[in-house]
Tab-separated table of C-alpha atoms in Angstrom:
chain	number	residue	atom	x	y	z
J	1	UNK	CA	-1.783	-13.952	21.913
J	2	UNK	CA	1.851	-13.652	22.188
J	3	UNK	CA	3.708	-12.770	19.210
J	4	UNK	CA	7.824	-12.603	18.312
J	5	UNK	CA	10.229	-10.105	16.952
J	6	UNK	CA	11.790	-9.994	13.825
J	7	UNK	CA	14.685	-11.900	13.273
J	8	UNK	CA	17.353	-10.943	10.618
J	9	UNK	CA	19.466	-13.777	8.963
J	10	UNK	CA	21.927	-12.311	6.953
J	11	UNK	CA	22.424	-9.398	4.729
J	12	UNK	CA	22.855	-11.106	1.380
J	13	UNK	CA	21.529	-9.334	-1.650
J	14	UNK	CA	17.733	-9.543	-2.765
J	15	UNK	CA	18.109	-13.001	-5.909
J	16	UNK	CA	15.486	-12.853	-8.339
J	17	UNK	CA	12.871	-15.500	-7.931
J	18	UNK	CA	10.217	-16.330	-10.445
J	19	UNK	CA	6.949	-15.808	-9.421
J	20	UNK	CA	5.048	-19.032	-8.724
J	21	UNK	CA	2.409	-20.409	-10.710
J	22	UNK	CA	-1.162	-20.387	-8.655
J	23	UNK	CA	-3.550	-20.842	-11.878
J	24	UNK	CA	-4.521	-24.729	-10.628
J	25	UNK	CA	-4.844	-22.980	-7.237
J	26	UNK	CA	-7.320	-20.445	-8.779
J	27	UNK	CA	-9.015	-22.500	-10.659
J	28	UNK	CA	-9.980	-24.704	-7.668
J	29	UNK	CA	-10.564	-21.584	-5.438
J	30	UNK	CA	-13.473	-20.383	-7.685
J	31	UNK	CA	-14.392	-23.530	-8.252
J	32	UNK	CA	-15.046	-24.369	-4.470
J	33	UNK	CA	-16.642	-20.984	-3.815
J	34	UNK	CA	-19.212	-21.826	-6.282
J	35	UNK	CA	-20.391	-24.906	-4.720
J	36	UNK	CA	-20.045	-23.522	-1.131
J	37	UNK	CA	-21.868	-20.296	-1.429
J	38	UNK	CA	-18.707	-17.983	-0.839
J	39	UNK	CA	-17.986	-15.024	-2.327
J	40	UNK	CA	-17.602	-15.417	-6.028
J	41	UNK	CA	-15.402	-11.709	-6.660
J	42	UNK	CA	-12.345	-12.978	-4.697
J	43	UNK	CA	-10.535	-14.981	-2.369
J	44	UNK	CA	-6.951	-14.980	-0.310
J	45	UNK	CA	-4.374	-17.707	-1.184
J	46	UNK	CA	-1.500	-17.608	2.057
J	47	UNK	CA	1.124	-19.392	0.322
J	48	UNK	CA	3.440	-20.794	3.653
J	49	UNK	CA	6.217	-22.501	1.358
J	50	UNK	CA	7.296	-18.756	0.399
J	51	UNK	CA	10.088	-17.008	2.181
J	52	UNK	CA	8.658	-14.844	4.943
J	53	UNK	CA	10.116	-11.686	4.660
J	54	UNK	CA	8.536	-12.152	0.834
J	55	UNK	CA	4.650	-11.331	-0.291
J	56	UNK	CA	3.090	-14.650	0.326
J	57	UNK	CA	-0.460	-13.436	1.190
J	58	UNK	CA	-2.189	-12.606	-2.152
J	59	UNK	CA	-5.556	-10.710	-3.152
J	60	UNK	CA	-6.686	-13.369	-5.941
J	61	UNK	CA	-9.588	-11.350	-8.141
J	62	UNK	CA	-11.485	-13.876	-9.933
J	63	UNK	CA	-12.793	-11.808	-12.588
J	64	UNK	CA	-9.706	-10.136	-13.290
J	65	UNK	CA	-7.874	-13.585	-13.350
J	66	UNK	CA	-4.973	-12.246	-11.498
J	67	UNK	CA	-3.388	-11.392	-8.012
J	68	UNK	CA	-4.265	-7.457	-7.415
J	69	UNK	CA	-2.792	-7.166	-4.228
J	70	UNK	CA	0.095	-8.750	-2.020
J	71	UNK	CA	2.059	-8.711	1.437
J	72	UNK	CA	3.953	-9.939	4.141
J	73	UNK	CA	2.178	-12.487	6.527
J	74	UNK	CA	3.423	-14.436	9.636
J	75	UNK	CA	3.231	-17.773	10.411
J	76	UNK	CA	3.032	-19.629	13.712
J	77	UNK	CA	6.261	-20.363	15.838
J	78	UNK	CA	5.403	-24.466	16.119
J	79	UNK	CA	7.166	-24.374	19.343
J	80	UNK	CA	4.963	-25.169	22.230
J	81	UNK	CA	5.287	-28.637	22.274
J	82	UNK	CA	9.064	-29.194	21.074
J	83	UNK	CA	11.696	-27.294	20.041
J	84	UNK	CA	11.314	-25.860	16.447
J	85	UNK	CA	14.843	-24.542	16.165
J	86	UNK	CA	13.584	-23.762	11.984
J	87	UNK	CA	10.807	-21.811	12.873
J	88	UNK	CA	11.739	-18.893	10.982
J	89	UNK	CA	12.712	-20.327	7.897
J	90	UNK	CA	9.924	-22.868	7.619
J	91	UNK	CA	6.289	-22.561	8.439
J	92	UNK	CA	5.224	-26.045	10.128
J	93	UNK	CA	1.475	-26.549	10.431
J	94	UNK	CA	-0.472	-28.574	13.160
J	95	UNK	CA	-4.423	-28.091	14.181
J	96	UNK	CA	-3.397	-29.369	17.642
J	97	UNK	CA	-5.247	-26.568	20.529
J	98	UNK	CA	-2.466	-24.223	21.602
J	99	UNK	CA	0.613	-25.594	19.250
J	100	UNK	CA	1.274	-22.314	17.869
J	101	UNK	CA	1.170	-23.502	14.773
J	102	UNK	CA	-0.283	-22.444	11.566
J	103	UNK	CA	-2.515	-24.351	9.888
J	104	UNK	CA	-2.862	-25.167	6.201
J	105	UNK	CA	-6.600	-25.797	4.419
J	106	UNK	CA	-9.299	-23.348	3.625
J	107	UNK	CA	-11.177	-21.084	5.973
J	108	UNK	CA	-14.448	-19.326	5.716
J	109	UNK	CA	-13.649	-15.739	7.112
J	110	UNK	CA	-16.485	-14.987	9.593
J	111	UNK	CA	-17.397	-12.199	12.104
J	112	UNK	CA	-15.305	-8.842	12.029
J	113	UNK	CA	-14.656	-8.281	15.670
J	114	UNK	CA	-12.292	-6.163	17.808
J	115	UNK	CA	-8.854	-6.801	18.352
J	116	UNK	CA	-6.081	-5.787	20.508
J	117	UNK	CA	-3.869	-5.898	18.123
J	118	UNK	CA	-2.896	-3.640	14.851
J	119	UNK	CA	-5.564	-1.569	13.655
J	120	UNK	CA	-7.832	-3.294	16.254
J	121	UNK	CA	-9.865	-5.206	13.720
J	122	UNK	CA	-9.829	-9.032	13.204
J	123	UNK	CA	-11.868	-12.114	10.830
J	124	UNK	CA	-12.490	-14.859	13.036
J	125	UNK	CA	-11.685	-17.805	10.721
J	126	UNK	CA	-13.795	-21.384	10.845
J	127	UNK	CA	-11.842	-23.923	9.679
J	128	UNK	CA	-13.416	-25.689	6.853
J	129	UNK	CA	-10.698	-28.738	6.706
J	130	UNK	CA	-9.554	-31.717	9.153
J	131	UNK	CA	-6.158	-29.725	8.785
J	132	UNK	CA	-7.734	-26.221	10.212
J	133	UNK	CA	-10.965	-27.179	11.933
J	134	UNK	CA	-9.641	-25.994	15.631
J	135	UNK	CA	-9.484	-22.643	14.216
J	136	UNK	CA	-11.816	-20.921	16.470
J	137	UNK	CA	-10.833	-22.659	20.198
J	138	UNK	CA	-7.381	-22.045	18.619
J	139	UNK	CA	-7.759	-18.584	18.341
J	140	UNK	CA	-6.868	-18.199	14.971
J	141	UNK	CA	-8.137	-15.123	13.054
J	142	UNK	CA	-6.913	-12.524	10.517
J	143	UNK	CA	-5.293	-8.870	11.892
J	144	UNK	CA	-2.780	-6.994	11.672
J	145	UNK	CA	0.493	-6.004	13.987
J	146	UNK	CA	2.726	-2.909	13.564
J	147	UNK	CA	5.400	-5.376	13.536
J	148	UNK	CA	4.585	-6.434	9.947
J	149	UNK	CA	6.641	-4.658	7.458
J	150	UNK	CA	4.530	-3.092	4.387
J	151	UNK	CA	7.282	-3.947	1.936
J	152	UNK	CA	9.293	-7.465	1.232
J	153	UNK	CA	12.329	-7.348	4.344
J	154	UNK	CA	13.937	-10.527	2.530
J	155	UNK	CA	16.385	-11.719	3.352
J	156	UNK	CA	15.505	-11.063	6.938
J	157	UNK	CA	12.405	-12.573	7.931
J	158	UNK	CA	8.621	-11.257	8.888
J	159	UNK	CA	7.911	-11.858	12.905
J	160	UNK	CA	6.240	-15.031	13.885
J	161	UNK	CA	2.877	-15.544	15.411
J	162	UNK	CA	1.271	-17.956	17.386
J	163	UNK	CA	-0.394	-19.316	14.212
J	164	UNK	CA	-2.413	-16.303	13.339
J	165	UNK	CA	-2.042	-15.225	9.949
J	166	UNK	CA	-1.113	-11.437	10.639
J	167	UNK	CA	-0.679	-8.661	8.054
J	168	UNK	CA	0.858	-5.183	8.399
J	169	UNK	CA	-1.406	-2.514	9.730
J	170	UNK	CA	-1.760	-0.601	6.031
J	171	UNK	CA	-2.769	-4.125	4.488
J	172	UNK	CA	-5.248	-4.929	6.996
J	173	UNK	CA	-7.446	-1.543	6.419
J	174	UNK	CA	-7.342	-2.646	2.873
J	175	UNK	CA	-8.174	-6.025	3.227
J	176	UNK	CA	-11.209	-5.036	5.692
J	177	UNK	CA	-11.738	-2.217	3.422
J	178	UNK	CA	-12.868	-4.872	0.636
J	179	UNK	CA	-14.480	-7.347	3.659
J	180	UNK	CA	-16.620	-4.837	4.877
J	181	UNK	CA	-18.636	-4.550	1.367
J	182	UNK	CA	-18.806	-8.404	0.774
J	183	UNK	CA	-22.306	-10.130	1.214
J	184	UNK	CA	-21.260	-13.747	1.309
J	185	UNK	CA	-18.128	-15.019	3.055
J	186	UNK	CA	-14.375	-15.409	1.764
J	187	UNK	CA	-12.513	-18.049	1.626
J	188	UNK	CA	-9.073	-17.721	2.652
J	189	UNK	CA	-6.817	-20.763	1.622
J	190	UNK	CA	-3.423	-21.277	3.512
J	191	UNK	CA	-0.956	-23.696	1.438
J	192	UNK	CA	2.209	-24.870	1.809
């Protein structure tokens, strides 16, 4: 899976933006693990209409009510069957077989396996959505890259992928960390 630098854009200062509002999001999250048998502690909310080189993967703990961790996370480049000239500053999803695109909906994280990239550990994710449900002949799964910055690089942006969603390396060993000790599946919902 080929991935792509960073890019920078420009080197304007950092503007304060007001942290969006996710508590329908939640509510529906727990709500769906429920009635699908996921894991009922927490789930991962991608959020793709975020600035890249801002946190946009969150760590949603249901019994805490709130977000208890955040990071950076790629999205795909879009650009195997046209030109996507916007790649970087908008994510654009398709569940088209090698678009590398991302793809929006909700996934079940499955099987830890190895990976040959980051800290050699990756989720294979099953689409559970008409939007995501090429997921696995698509390659799509969860790791981590070195090229994934641990802190917010915006205004420049985080690397792209090939529609993985990829974290940095010190996220990833956290995020298997708390995978690792689950005993029914996560969900991890991209939106956009």
């Amino acid at each position: 899976m080929a991935l792509l630098g960073l890019m920078c854009c420009n080197s304007s200062e950092n503007p304060k933006i007001a942290p969006k509002d996710y508590a329908a999001t939640n509510l529906e999250a727990v709500a769906y693990c429920r009635q699908n048998g996921l894991n009922n502690d927490f789930y991962f909310l991608v959020d793709l209409s975020v600035h890249s080189g801002k946190n946009r993967f969150f760590v949603y703990d249901f019994k805490q009510k709130k977000i208890v961790d955040e990071n950076l996370v790629t999205h795909g480049t879009c650009d195997a069957f046209g030109e996507n000239p916007k790649m970087f500053e908008k994510a654009k999803c398709s569940n088209r077989v090698d678009s590398h695109c991302s793809a929006s909906g909700k996934y079940k994280i499955g099987k830890r396996d190895y990976s040959a990239w980051g800290i050699k550990v990756k989720y294979w994710l099953k689409g559970l959505e008409t939007t995501n449900d090429n997921s696995e002949k698509r390659v799509v799964v969860l790791h981590s890259w070195e090229a994934v910055s641990d802190t917010e690089v915006y205004p420049d942006y985080s690397p792209l992928s090939w529609g993985c969603p990829a974290v940095s390396d010190n996220f990833m060993t956290k995020l298997d960390t708390r995978l690792k000790d689950v005993r029914k599946p996560v969900l991890l919902w991209i939106v956009e």
